[in-house]
Structures are given as structure tokens and as C-alpha cells.
Coordinates of C-alpha atoms in Angstrom, one line a residue:
Chain A
M35 CA 0.0 0.0 0.0
I36 CA 2.8 2.4 0.9
G37 CA 5.0 2.0 -2.1
T38 CA 7.6 4.6 -2.9
R39 CA 5.7 7.2 -0.9
A40 CA 7.0 5.8 2.3
F41 CA 9.7 8.5 2.7
P42 CA 8.5 11.9 1.6
V43 CA 10.9 14.6 2.3
H44 CA 8.9 17.4 3.9
L45 CA 10.3 18.1 7.3
D46 CA 9.2 20.6 9.9
R47 CA 12.0 21.1 12.4
V48 CA 9.7 22.0 15.3
L49 CA 7.6 18.9 14.9
L50 CA 10.7 16.8 14.3
T51 CA 12.2 17.8 17.6
R52 CA 8.9 17.2 19.4
V53 CA 8.8 13.7 18.1
A54 CA 12.5 13.3 19.1
R55 CA 11.7 14.5 22.6
L56 CA 8.9 11.9 22.8
E57 CA 11.3 9.2 21.6
A58 CA 13.9 10.3 24.2
R59 CA 11.4 10.0 27.0
L60 CA 10.3 6.6 25.8
L61 CA 13.9 5.4 25.6
W62 CA 14.6 6.7 29.1
R63 CA 11.5 4.8 30.4
N64 CA 12.6 1.6 28.7
R65 CA 15.6 0.6 30.7
T66 CA 16.4 -2.6 28.6
A67 CA 16.6 -0.6 25.4
L68 CA 18.5 2.1 27.1
F69 CA 21.1 -0.4 28.4
V70 CA 21.5 -2.0 25.0
A71 CA 21.8 1.3 23.2
A72 CA 23.9 3.2 25.8
G73 CA 25.4 0.5 28.1
M74 CA 27.0 -1.8 25.5
P75 CA 29.4 0.9 24.3
L76 CA 30.8 1.1 27.9
L77 CA 31.8 -2.6 27.7
F78 CA 33.6 -1.9 24.4
V79 CA 35.5 1.0 25.9
G80 CA 36.7 -1.4 28.7
M81 CA 38.1 -3.7 26.0
L82 CA 40.5 -0.9 24.9
V83 CA 42.4 -0.9 28.2
P84 CA 44.6 -4.0 27.6
M85 CA 45.5 -2.9 24.1
H86 CA 47.0 0.4 25.2
G87 CA 50.7 0.5 24.4
K88 CA 50.8 -2.0 21.6
R89 CA 51.2 -0.7 18.1
I90 CA 49.3 -1.8 15.0
Q91 CA 49.5 -0.1 11.6
G92 CA 51.8 2.5 13.1
V93 CA 49.4 3.7 15.7
D94 CA 48.5 2.8 19.3
A95 CA 46.4 -0.3 19.2
A96 CA 43.9 1.2 21.7
L97 CA 43.5 4.2 19.5
L98 CA 43.1 2.2 16.4
Q99 CA 40.4 0.1 17.9
G100 CA 38.9 3.0 19.7
T101 CA 38.5 4.9 16.5
G102 CA 36.9 1.8 15.1
H103 CA 34.5 1.9 18.0
L104 CA 33.5 5.4 17.0
A105 CA 32.0 3.8 13.9
L106 CA 31.0 0.5 15.6
F107 CA 28.6 2.3 18.1
L108 CA 26.4 2.9 15.1
L109 CA 25.3 -0.7 15.4
F110 CA 23.9 -0.3 18.9
A111 CA 22.7 3.3 19.2
V112 CA 21.4 3.6 15.6
F113 CA 20.9 0.3 13.9
M114 CA 19.7 -2.0 16.6
N115 CA 18.0 0.7 18.5
L116 CA 16.0 2.0 15.5
A117 CA 15.2 -1.5 14.2
T118 CA 13.6 -2.2 17.6
V119 CA 11.9 1.2 17.9
F120 CA 10.3 0.9 14.4
T121 CA 9.2 -2.6 15.0
T122 CA 7.8 -1.9 18.4
R123 CA 6.0 1.3 17.3
R124 CA 4.5 -0.5 14.4
E125 CA 3.3 -3.6 16.4
D126 CA 1.9 -1.6 19.3
G127 CA 0.0 0.6 16.8
T128 CA 1.6 3.9 17.8
L129 CA 3.2 4.4 14.4
K130 CA -0.2 4.3 12.8
R131 CA -1.6 6.5 15.6
M132 CA 1.1 9.1 15.0
R133 CA 0.3 8.9 11.3
G134 CA -3.2 9.9 12.2
T135 CA -1.9 13.3 13.3
A136 CA -0.7 16.2 11.3
L137 CA 2.8 14.7 11.5
G138 CA 4.4 13.8 8.2
D139 CA 6.0 10.4 7.7
A140 CA 9.4 12.0 7.6
E141 CA 8.8 13.7 10.9
I142 CA 7.6 10.5 12.6
L143 CA 10.5 8.4 11.5
G144 CA 12.9 11.3 11.5
G145 CA 12.1 12.0 15.2
S146 CA 13.2 8.5 16.1
V147 CA 16.3 8.8 13.9
L148 CA 17.2 12.2 15.6
T149 CA 17.0 10.8 19.1
A150 CA 19.1 7.8 18.1
T151 CA 21.6 10.2 16.4
V152 CA 21.9 12.3 19.5
L153 CA 22.4 9.2 21.6
Y154 CA 25.1 8.0 19.2
M155 CA 26.8 11.4 19.0
A156 CA 26.9 11.6 22.8
Q157 CA 28.7 8.3 22.8
V158 CA 31.1 9.5 20.1
A159 CA 31.9 12.6 22.1
V160 CA 32.5 10.7 25.3
L161 CA 34.7 8.1 23.5
A162 CA 36.7 10.9 21.8
V163 CA 37.3 12.5 25.2
V164 CA 38.3 9.1 26.7
L165 CA 40.7 8.4 23.8
V166 CA 42.4 11.7 24.6
A167 CA 42.3 11.4 28.3
A168 CA 43.2 7.8 28.8
F169 CA 44.9 6.5 25.7
G170 CA 47.1 9.4 24.4
G171 CA 44.7 10.3 21.7
R172 CA 44.6 13.6 19.9
A173 CA 42.1 16.0 18.3
P174 CA 41.1 14.6 14.9
A175 CA 43.4 15.7 12.1
D176 CA 40.4 16.3 9.8
P177 CA 37.3 16.5 12.1
V178 CA 35.0 17.4 9.2
L179 CA 36.0 14.2 7.4
T180 CA 35.5 12.1 10.5
L181 CA 32.1 13.7 11.0
A182 CA 31.2 13.2 7.4
G183 CA 31.9 9.5 7.7
I184 CA 29.8 9.4 10.9
A185 CA 26.9 11.2 9.2
G186 CA 27.0 8.9 6.3
G187 CA 27.0 5.9 8.7
V188 CA 23.9 7.3 10.5
V189 CA 22.0 7.6 7.2
V190 CA 22.9 4.1 6.0
F191 CA 22.2 2.4 9.3
A192 CA 19.0 4.2 10.0
L193 CA 17.8 3.1 6.5
L194 CA 19.0 -0.4 7.2
A195 CA 17.1 -0.4 10.5
S196 CA 13.9 0.5 8.7
V197 CA 14.4 -2.4 6.2
V198 CA 15.1 -4.8 9.0
S199 CA 12.0 -3.7 11.0
G200 CA 9.9 -4.2 7.8
I201 CA 10.9 -7.9 7.7
T202 CA 10.6 -8.4 11.5
P203 CA 7.2 -9.6 12.7
T204 CA 7.6 -8.9 16.5
T205 CA 9.7 -6.8 18.8
E206 CA 11.3 -9.9 20.3
L207 CA 12.4 -11.2 16.9
T208 CA 14.3 -8.0 16.3
Q209 CA 17.1 -9.4 18.4
L210 CA 17.4 -12.1 15.8
T211 CA 16.9 -10.2 12.6
V212 CA 19.5 -7.6 13.4
L213 CA 22.1 -10.3 14.0
P214 CA 23.4 -10.9 10.4
V215 CA 24.2 -7.2 9.9
M216 CA 25.5 -6.9 13.5
F217 CA 27.8 -9.9 13.3
A218 CA 29.1 -9.2 9.8
C219 CA 29.9 -5.6 10.7
M220 CA 31.4 -6.4 14.1
A221 CA 33.6 -9.2 12.7
G222 CA 34.4 -7.9 9.3
A223 CA 34.6 -4.2 9.3
G224 CA 38.2 -3.9 10.5
V225 CA 37.3 -3.0 14.1
M226 CA 38.1 -6.2 15.9
F227 CA 41.2 -6.9 13.8
P228 CA 42.9 -5.1 10.9
L229 CA 41.6 -6.4 7.5
G230 CA 45.2 -6.4 6.3
V231 CA 45.8 -9.8 7.9
L232 CA 43.3 -11.4 5.5
P233 CA 43.7 -12.5 1.9
E234 CA 43.2 -9.8 -0.6
V235 CA 40.0 -11.2 -2.1
V236 CA 38.4 -11.4 1.4
Q237 CA 39.6 -7.9 2.2
Q238 CA 38.0 -6.4 -0.8
S239 CA 34.7 -8.2 -0.2
L240 CA 34.7 -7.1 3.5
R241 CA 35.2 -3.5 2.3
A242 CA 31.7 -3.7 0.8
L243 CA 30.1 -4.1 4.2
P244 CA 28.2 -1.0 5.2
L245 CA 30.3 -0.4 8.3
T246 CA 33.8 -0.8 6.7
P247 CA 33.8 2.5 4.8
V248 CA 32.6 4.4 8.0
V249 CA 35.6 2.9 9.9
E250 CA 38.0 3.8 7.1
I251 CA 36.7 7.4 6.8
V252 CA 36.6 8.0 10.6
R253 CA 40.2 6.7 11.0
T254 CA 41.5 8.6 8.0
G255 CA 40.0 11.8 9.4
Y256 CA 41.2 11.1 12.9
F257 CA 44.8 10.1 12.2
G258 CA 45.4 12.1 9.1
R259 CA 46.6 8.9 7.4
D260 CA 45.0 7.0 4.6
F261 CA 43.3 4.1 6.4
T262 CA 41.8 2.8 3.2
A263 CA 45.3 1.6 2.3
H264 CA 47.1 -1.5 3.8
G265 CA 50.1 -1.9 6.0
V266 CA 51.2 1.2 7.7
P267 CA 48.8 3.9 6.4
P268 CA 50.6 6.8 4.6
A269 CA 50.1 10.3 5.9
V270 CA 47.8 12.5 3.8
G271 CA 47.9 16.2 3.3
V272 CA 45.1 18.7 3.6
G273 CA 42.2 17.4 1.6
G274 CA 44.1 14.3 0.8
G275 CA 42.1 12.2 3.2
W276 CA 38.9 13.1 1.2
V277 CA 40.5 11.9 -2.0
A278 CA 41.7 8.7 -0.4
C279 CA 38.2 8.1 1.1
L280 CA 36.3 8.7 -2.2
P281 CA 35.8 4.9 -2.8
S282 CA 34.6 4.6 0.8
F283 CA 32.0 7.3 0.3
A284 CA 31.0 5.7 -2.9
I285 CA 30.3 2.4 -1.1
L286 CA 28.3 4.3 1.6
A287 CA 26.3 6.1 -1.0
A288 CA 25.6 2.8 -2.7
W289 CA 24.4 1.3 0.5
A290 CA 22.2 4.3 1.2
A291 CA 20.6 4.0 -2.2
V292 CA 20.0 0.2 -1.9
A293 CA 18.7 0.5 1.6
R294 CA 16.4 3.3 0.7
R295 CA 14.9 1.2 -2.1
L296 CA 14.5 -1.8 0.1
A297 CA 13.0 0.3 2.9
A298 CA 10.4 1.8 0.5
R299 CA 9.4 -1.8 -0.3
A300 CA 9.7 -3.5 3.1
F301 CA 8.8 -0.8 5.6
R302 CA 5.4 -1.1 7.1
W303 CA 3.2 1.3 9.1
D304 CA 0.4 -1.1 10.0
P305 CA 0.7 -3.9 12.5
R306 CA 1.1 -7.3 11.0
R307 CA -1.9 -8.7 12.9
S308 CA -4.3 -6.8 10.7
Chain B
M217 CA -17.4 27.5 1.9
E218 CA -18.5 24.2 0.4
N219 CA -21.2 22.5 2.4
T220 CA -20.0 19.0 1.7
A221 CA -17.3 17.8 4.1
I222 CA -16.8 14.3 2.7
R223 CA -17.6 13.1 -0.8
V224 CA -17.0 9.5 -1.8
R225 CA -17.8 8.4 -5.4
E226 CA -17.6 4.9 -6.8
L227 CA -14.8 4.0 -4.4
R228 CA -13.2 0.6 -5.1
Q229 CA -10.5 -1.1 -3.1
R230 CA -9.1 -4.6 -3.7
Y231 CA -6.8 -6.9 -1.7
G232 CA -5.5 -9.2 -4.4
E233 CA -8.6 -11.0 -5.7
F234 CA -10.8 -9.8 -3.0
E235 CA -12.8 -6.6 -3.6
A236 CA -13.2 -5.2 -0.2
V237 CA -15.0 -2.1 -1.4
A238 CA -17.0 -2.5 -4.6
G239 CA -18.2 0.9 -5.7
V240 CA -19.2 2.9 -2.6
S241 CA -20.6 6.4 -2.9
F242 CA -21.9 8.7 -0.1
E243 CA -21.7 12.3 1.0
V244 CA -21.5 13.9 4.4
A245 CA -22.5 17.5 4.9
R246 CA -20.7 19.8 7.2
G247 CA -22.0 19.5 10.8
E248 CA -23.6 16.2 10.1
L249 CA -23.0 12.8 11.8
F250 CA -22.9 10.1 9.2
A251 CA -22.8 6.4 10.3
L252 CA -21.4 3.5 8.3
L253 CA -22.9 0.3 9.4
G254 CA -22.3 -3.3 8.3
T255 CA -21.2 -6.7 9.4
N256 CA -17.5 -7.5 10.0
G257 CA -15.8 -7.6 6.6
A258 CA -18.4 -5.4 5.0
G259 CA -15.7 -2.9 3.9
K260 CA -16.3 -0.2 6.5
T261 CA -12.8 0.1 7.9
T262 CA -11.3 0.0 4.4
T263 CA -13.6 2.7 3.3
L264 CA -12.8 4.8 6.4
E265 CA -9.0 4.3 5.8
A266 CA -9.4 5.7 2.3
V267 CA -11.3 8.7 3.5
E268 CA -8.8 9.3 6.3
G269 CA -6.0 9.3 3.7
H270 CA -4.3 6.2 5.2
R271 CA -4.5 4.5 1.8
A272 CA -5.0 5.8 -1.7
A273 CA -8.3 5.2 -3.5
Q274 CA -7.6 2.5 -6.1
S275 CA -10.5 3.7 -8.2
G276 CA -13.2 6.3 -7.7
E277 CA -12.9 9.6 -6.0
V278 CA -12.5 10.6 -2.3
R279 CA -12.6 14.3 -1.2
V280 CA -12.4 15.5 2.3
L281 CA -12.9 19.3 2.8
G282 CA -12.6 19.6 -1.0
R283 CA -9.2 17.9 -1.2
D284 CA -7.7 14.4 -1.8
P285 CA -7.0 13.1 1.7
Y286 CA -4.1 10.9 0.5
R287 CA -2.3 13.1 -1.9
E288 CA -2.9 16.3 -0.1
R289 CA -2.5 14.7 3.4
R290 CA -0.3 17.5 4.6
A291 CA -3.0 20.1 3.9
V292 CA -6.0 18.0 5.0
R293 CA -4.7 16.1 8.0
P294 CA -4.4 19.0 10.5
R295 CA -8.2 19.6 10.0
L296 CA -9.1 16.0 10.8
G297 CA -9.3 14.0 13.9
I298 CA -8.9 10.2 13.7
M299 CA -9.9 7.6 16.2
L300 CA -8.7 4.3 15.0
Q301 CA -10.3 1.0 15.8
E302 CA -7.0 -0.2 17.2
G303 CA -4.6 2.6 17.8
G304 CA -1.7 1.8 20.2
F305 CA -0.5 3.8 23.1
F306 CA 3.0 4.4 24.5
A307 CA 2.6 2.0 27.4
D308 CA 5.1 3.8 29.6
L309 CA 3.6 7.3 29.3
T310 CA 0.9 8.5 31.6
T311 CA -2.4 9.9 30.4
A312 CA -1.3 13.4 30.9
E313 CA 2.1 12.9 29.3
T314 CA 0.4 11.3 26.3
I315 CA -1.9 14.2 25.9
D316 CA 1.0 16.7 26.4
H317 CA 3.0 15.1 23.6
W318 CA 0.0 15.0 21.4
R319 CA -0.6 18.7 21.9
G320 CA 2.8 19.3 20.5
F321 CA 1.9 17.6 17.3
V322 CA -1.0 20.0 16.4
E323 CA -1.2 23.6 15.6
D324 CA -3.8 25.0 18.0
P325 CA -4.3 22.3 20.7
R326 CA -7.1 22.2 23.2
P327 CA -5.8 22.7 26.8
R328 CA -4.7 19.6 28.6
D329 CA -7.4 19.9 31.3
E330 CA -10.2 20.2 28.7
L331 CA -8.9 17.0 27.0
L332 CA -8.7 15.2 30.3
D333 CA -12.4 16.2 30.9
L334 CA -13.4 15.2 27.4
A335 CA -11.9 11.8 28.1
G336 CA -13.3 11.7 31.6
L337 CA -9.8 10.8 32.8
R338 CA -9.0 13.6 35.1
E339 CA -8.4 11.2 37.9
Q340 CA -6.3 9.0 35.8
A341 CA -4.0 11.8 34.6
G342 CA -1.0 10.2 36.3
V343 CA -1.8 6.6 35.4
R344 CA 0.4 4.9 32.8
A345 CA -1.3 3.9 29.6
R346 CA -0.6 0.2 30.2
Q347 CA -2.7 0.4 33.4
L348 CA -5.8 2.0 31.8
S349 CA -8.8 -0.2 31.2
G350 CA -10.0 -1.0 27.6
G351 CA -12.7 1.6 27.9
Q352 CA -10.4 4.2 29.4
K353 CA -8.0 3.7 26.5
R354 CA -10.9 4.3 24.1
R355 CA -11.8 7.5 25.9
L356 CA -8.2 8.7 25.7
D357 CA -8.2 7.7 22.1
L358 CA -11.2 10.1 21.6
A359 CA -9.4 12.9 23.4
L360 CA -6.3 12.5 21.3
A361 CA -8.4 12.6 18.1
L362 CA -9.9 15.9 19.4
T363 CA -6.6 17.5 20.4
G364 CA -6.2 19.6 17.3
R365 CA -9.8 21.0 17.2
P366 CA -10.6 19.0 14.0
E367 CA -13.4 20.0 11.6
V368 CA -14.0 16.4 10.6
L369 CA -13.8 13.5 13.1
F370 CA -13.5 9.9 12.2
L371 CA -14.7 7.4 14.7
D372 CA -14.0 3.7 14.0
E373 CA -16.2 1.7 16.4
P374 CA -15.6 4.3 19.2
T375 CA -17.5 2.6 22.0
T376 CA -16.5 -1.0 21.4
G377 CA -15.1 -2.4 24.7
M378 CA -16.6 0.3 26.9
D379 CA -18.9 -0.4 29.8
P380 CA -22.4 1.0 29.4
E381 CA -21.6 4.1 31.4
A382 CA -18.6 5.1 29.4
R383 CA -20.5 4.3 26.2
H384 CA -23.2 6.7 27.3
A385 CA -20.8 9.4 28.2
T386 CA -18.9 9.0 24.9
R387 CA -22.2 9.3 22.9
R388 CA -23.1 12.4 24.9
T389 CA -19.7 13.9 24.2
V390 CA -20.0 13.2 20.5
A391 CA -23.5 14.5 20.3
E392 CA -22.4 17.8 21.9
L393 CA -19.5 18.1 19.5
V394 CA -21.8 17.6 16.5
R395 CA -24.1 20.2 18.0
D396 CA -21.2 22.6 18.0
G397 CA -20.7 22.1 14.3
L398 CA -18.3 19.1 14.1
T399 CA -18.7 16.7 11.1
V400 CA -18.4 13.1 12.1
L401 CA -18.0 9.9 10.1
L402 CA -18.8 7.0 12.4
T403 CA -18.6 3.2 12.1
T404 CA -20.3 1.2 14.7
H405 CA -21.6 -2.3 15.6
Y406 CA -24.2 -0.8 17.9
L407 CA -27.3 0.0 15.9
E408 CA -28.8 2.0 18.7
E409 CA -25.7 4.1 18.6
A410 CA -26.4 5.0 15.0
E411 CA -30.1 5.4 15.6
Q412 CA -29.4 7.8 18.5
L413 CA -26.6 9.8 16.9
A414 CA -26.7 9.7 13.2
D415 CA -28.3 12.3 11.0
R416 CA -27.9 9.9 8.1
L417 CA -26.4 6.5 7.7
A418 CA -25.4 3.9 5.1
I419 CA -25.5 0.1 5.6
M420 CA -22.7 -1.7 3.9
H421 CA -22.6 -5.3 2.9
R422 CA -19.9 -7.1 0.9
G423 CA -18.3 -3.8 -0.2
R424 CA -21.5 -2.1 -1.3
V425 CA -24.0 0.3 0.2
V426 CA -27.2 -1.6 0.4
A427 CA -29.3 1.1 2.1
S428 CA -28.8 4.7 3.0
G429 CA -30.6 7.8 4.1
T430 CA -31.9 9.2 7.4
V431 CA -32.8 6.6 10.0
A432 CA -36.5 7.2 9.2
E433 CA -35.9 6.8 5.5
V434 CA -33.9 3.6 5.8
V435 CA -36.3 2.1 8.3
G436 CA -39.4 3.4 6.4
G437 CA -38.6 1.3 3.4
H438 CA -38.8 -1.9 5.4
G439 CA -42.3 -2.1 6.6
D440 CA -44.1 -2.4 10.0
R441 CA -45.1 -5.7 11.4
V442 CA -48.4 -7.0 12.8
R443 CA -48.0 -10.3 14.6
F444 CA -50.2 -12.7 16.6
R445 CA -50.4 -16.4 17.4
V446 CA -53.0 -18.1 15.2
P447 CA -55.8 -19.4 17.4
P448 CA -55.9 -23.2 17.3
D449 CA -59.3 -23.5 15.7
V450 CA -58.6 -21.2 12.8
P451 CA -57.2 -22.8 9.7
V452 CA -54.2 -20.9 8.4
A453 CA -55.9 -20.7 4.9
D454 CA -58.7 -18.6 6.5
L455 CA -56.5 -15.8 7.6
P456 CA -57.4 -12.5 5.9
V457 CA -55.3 -10.7 3.3
L458 CA -54.5 -7.2 4.7
R459 CA -54.1 -4.4 2.1
G460 CA -53.0 -7.0 -0.4
V461 CA -50.5 -8.6 2.0
A462 CA -50.9 -12.2 3.0
A463 CA -49.8 -13.6 6.3
G464 CA -46.4 -15.1 6.7
I465 CA -46.6 -18.2 8.9
E466 CA -44.0 -19.5 11.3
V467 CA -44.6 -22.7 13.2
D468 CA -42.7 -23.2 16.4
A469 CA -43.4 -26.0 19.0
G470 CA -46.8 -26.6 17.5
H471 CA -47.9 -23.0 17.6
A472 CA -48.4 -21.0 14.4
T473 CA -47.5 -17.3 14.4
A474 CA -48.8 -15.1 11.7
T475 CA -46.8 -12.0 10.6
Y476 CA -48.0 -9.3 8.2
T477 CA -45.3 -6.9 7.0
L478 CA -47.0 -3.7 5.9
P479 CA -45.7 -0.5 4.3
P480 CA -46.0 2.4 6.9
D481 CA -49.1 3.9 5.1
D482 CA -50.9 0.7 5.2
L483 CA -50.3 -0.1 8.9
Q484 CA -53.4 1.6 10.4
P485 CA -55.9 0.4 7.8
G486 CA -54.3 -3.0 7.8
V487 CA -54.6 -3.3 11.6
Y488 CA -58.2 -2.1 11.4
G489 CA -59.0 -4.7 8.8
L490 CA -57.5 -7.4 11.0
L491 CA -59.4 -6.4 14.1
R492 CA -62.7 -6.2 12.2
W493 CA -62.1 -9.6 10.8
A494 CA -61.4 -11.0 14.3
D495 CA -64.4 -9.1 15.7
E496 CA -66.8 -10.5 13.2
R497 CA -65.7 -14.0 14.1
S498 CA -65.5 -13.3 17.9
L499 CA -61.9 -14.4 17.8
A500 CA -59.2 -13.4 20.3
L501 CA -55.8 -12.9 18.8
P502 CA -53.3 -14.1 21.4
G503 CA -50.0 -12.2 21.6
L504 CA -51.1 -9.5 19.2
R505 CA -48.4 -6.9 18.7
V506 CA -47.6 -4.2 16.2
D507 CA -44.0 -3.3 15.7
N508 CA -42.4 -0.5 13.7
A509 CA -39.5 -1.6 11.7
S510 CA -36.2 -0.9 13.6
L511 CA -32.8 -0.3 12.2
E512 CA -32.0 -3.8 13.4
D513 CA -34.7 -5.3 11.2
V514 CA -33.3 -3.5 8.2
F515 CA -29.7 -4.4 9.2
L516 CA -30.6 -8.1 9.6
S517 CA -32.6 -8.3 6.4
T518 CA -30.0 -6.5 4.3
A519 CA -26.6 -7.1 5.8
G520 CA -27.2 -10.0 8.1
A521 CA -29.4 -12.2 6.0
E522 CA -26.7 -14.0 4.1
S523 CA -23.9 -14.0 6.6

């Protein structure tokens, strides 16, 4: 019934923030979701401690992994969180109820995305501070590049979340349906271990995962070195990081386009029971 | 300003092979309460969803306040109030919080206290939605639909699941709103609700409108009934023909009951003819009763007969 009209573009900023405030309140009241979205990252930060002092790819291992976490947190705060929110709202009928108001579709969904983004950005900010304070990190060499990668990641994973919610019958099952993307991205995006240790063919296919380009862009912007290359990443000059990351941005854009198409087909507003 | 609030012409909606709505037409004037009646699966909710702009009309025309409610949703929706049959609530928000958030979604919201009063939930302001009873949730539903001071209100089985008191209160609220100029499109299972509230109504069956008009018009076409038990010593064949109408006979546990279904204009002369006939034969007619047709009769004979 919804077809390609699922994501019209009209956005009223006041209404958008009001939906986002509602979402924030609901997240705060739902402690399980809050823990998954906000607590999990804490565990990952703890994992950095034993890595501090070792060097991989010419940088401190804790910093290398920590910058990977900047991207990885997308999976919890944005992807899993939104897949659960969209599925729950649909199944409990609140999505349809909100659609009965003057709110546009973009404001209803965008409000959830905004809250998830704020939560994620807060985690990014905290982690960035922790990297500086505890692991000898620095201010990003090209913060705009890092933020651009993060923003692209938000778009892609918010869209992927709406696709996953569309194929998930109940809230409980979201924990299963998010797993393929979660596992693939956790294991294969170069966060847990550098992709350089793998055979070239595998490396190239893993670069096509939606999280990999985010990791590459974030690290390139943070360290000022070309992290899309292998071995010890060469330093890049002003603007050089952007050039080096063009293929990564292209992969992100492709994911966004594919996910948007899939979302327009799969996303549902009405509960499945009817 | 156009006097027609809702216009539906030849609306058709299919789900695969199944034609849920098969050419429905009706109009609702401003300030009028129009009821859509029908059995489950008659196509009421599908029709309502097209009028609300929740789904596009596959064929035919739907206009609400002069606009296409689906394509021009942005322009139309702020002027509508929608009470869904099954709208969900945010389980962890209280009644007051729910209302407050809703007030943020509309342009010129009614005050929170007014909405709590409309819902009759002032004492439940601090209760979380998950703890409200089914009837209280329906009342909150109604209040949310009214938050933005709508010009047109859609009520999809608004009193289902309410206890009699809440049902009564809801009907009174709706009647007051209509008196103040609100246009309402209502679906309901309760025929007395339609009889009590509706200025006009349509009965749907299998995707079509099978009867429509004012309650009097719809009922009027269906005849009044004269009924009595046939005295044991009177052969059925001897019963009179009244105004050209022969008796219908039902036999139950050895007793025959005669029923004459008469057009309203023939009721009085028909009854007179029957009484004279009985008087001439010194017969008593046990259980004699005269009933006007009710909406229920019409409903059962049109919509209910085959299902």
C-alpha cells in the first residue's frame, strides 16, 4: 500500500524535535533498550584498556580500535535501537496512531532517527574524550572528514534499520533479525582486527560491508593517514584524506541507495496482525 | 465555503482477488454525523481508511474538505481527527504525558485539562497507559483525536469495549461536539448508537452500500409488522389478506405465528381490517403486537441475511 511514498521529504523542524523528545522520553523509560543502546558501548571501551601501548599499523592499538568503535557504536545506538523502535511502534499501533496526526512520515521516522543520532553522537563525544584522556589520543586531524563519515553511517544504518523492521514480525524477533548485519559488521569491518591480515579477495569483499567505509573514513580523518590503504597507512595532506576516502564514500552512497529502495518496499506502518 | 465535508464516489479497493470495497458512494454534509454500518468484513474500515487518507483510492474519488486526503494529506490532516479502531499507546507514558506530547503535534491544541475532561480521565491523569482499562483507553483515544480541534472527526467503532456508562458518556460527548458544528463519520456495531446519533447513515454489505438515508428513510422502506399467534381452531388458509399482504406463517413448537409486513401507510388500515375480521368471528388474537421496523430489522434483512 505504501510503495515509494514511504519516505516523503517534507520536514518541519519543530515537529521533528517534538517527536524526538517523545522518543527520548520513551527510551529513558525503557531501561532494557536504554542499556543496549547506551550501556553496551561502555563494555567496548573497557576492552580498549589491555590494548594500550601495543602498536598496530603504526598507531597505538587502543587508539586504532577506539576509532573503530566510534563507527561501531552505530550498530547499537542507531541500527539495533532503531530497528527495535520501528518494529515496536508498528506492532503496538503507535506508528499508525502518529500517522493519524498532522505529522508527516518523515517527521515521525525522523524524530526517532534524531533521538538515536543524539544518543550516538553523545557516545562518540564521550569516547573521543576518553581516547584523549586515557589513551594518548589527539584531536582529529580532519574532524570534518570524520564527522562526514559518521553522518554517512547514520544515514545508512537508519535506513537499514527500517528495512530490518519491515521484515521483523515482532519486537522480540528484532534481536534475531539484526544479527546478520551486526555480526558481519562487528567481525568484518576492520574494528576487531585489521583487515590487512586477511587474503586480498576477502579484504575487498569485506570493504563492501556497510560499516567498513565508515571505519575507514573515521580513522583517516582522525589520524590524518590513509586508512583505506594497507600496511602502515601513509600520511595524507590537507584534503588528501577526502580523495583517499572517495571509494569509501561511494560504497556508503551505494548502501544508502540500496537501503532506501529496500526500505520503501519493506517498511510497514500497520501492525502485522491486521 | 463548500457545504460538503466528505464526498466518496464509486470507491473501489481490492486486496488481491478480494474486492473489499466495490463501488461505494456517499456524501457527508458539514456539521452532520454520518454512520457507516455493516457486518465485519463489509468494507467499513477499508472505506474509512481511504477517507482518512491512510490509503490511496484505487479507483473512484474521495474528497475531504474539498481535497484528496491521501495526496494532499499535509493540507487536510491538520483539520481531521482520527480515532482508529486499534490505535496503540505508548505503554510507559501517563495519560497526561500522552496528551501533552499529542498537543505538541498539532497547531492549536485544546488545553490539557479540557482534553482530560473530554476523556473523563482527570483522575487517571497520572496513570500509565498500560494500566488503563480498555474503555479508558478508548476514551483517551477520543481525546487525542480531538486535540487539534478538528473540523472532521473519524470514529471507527468508538464505543467498542466500553462499559455502558462510558458508552453513554462518549455518545453524549460526540452529540455535543456535533451540535457545536463538528462533522463526524462513524462506524459502529451498535445499531442503537447509529439510531441515536446519526443524521444519516449507510448500511454496507460485501463492499457495497445496500441502504442509505436518514434513519426514518432507511427504516421506512422496510415495513411495519403485525404479529399474533394463530388461534388453534382457525385454519391458516382462512387468515385474511390485509391491504394486499398475505400472512407469513412460522410454526414453532406446534404454535403457528402469523406475521404481516405492511408499508407504513398501510399499517393503520391493515390493523383495522384485521381487528374487524377478528371481531366478526369473535376471535381473540393471542400475543397480538404491532412493531415499527427498527434499524436492526433493516440491518438483519440487508446485511445480516446472508452471513
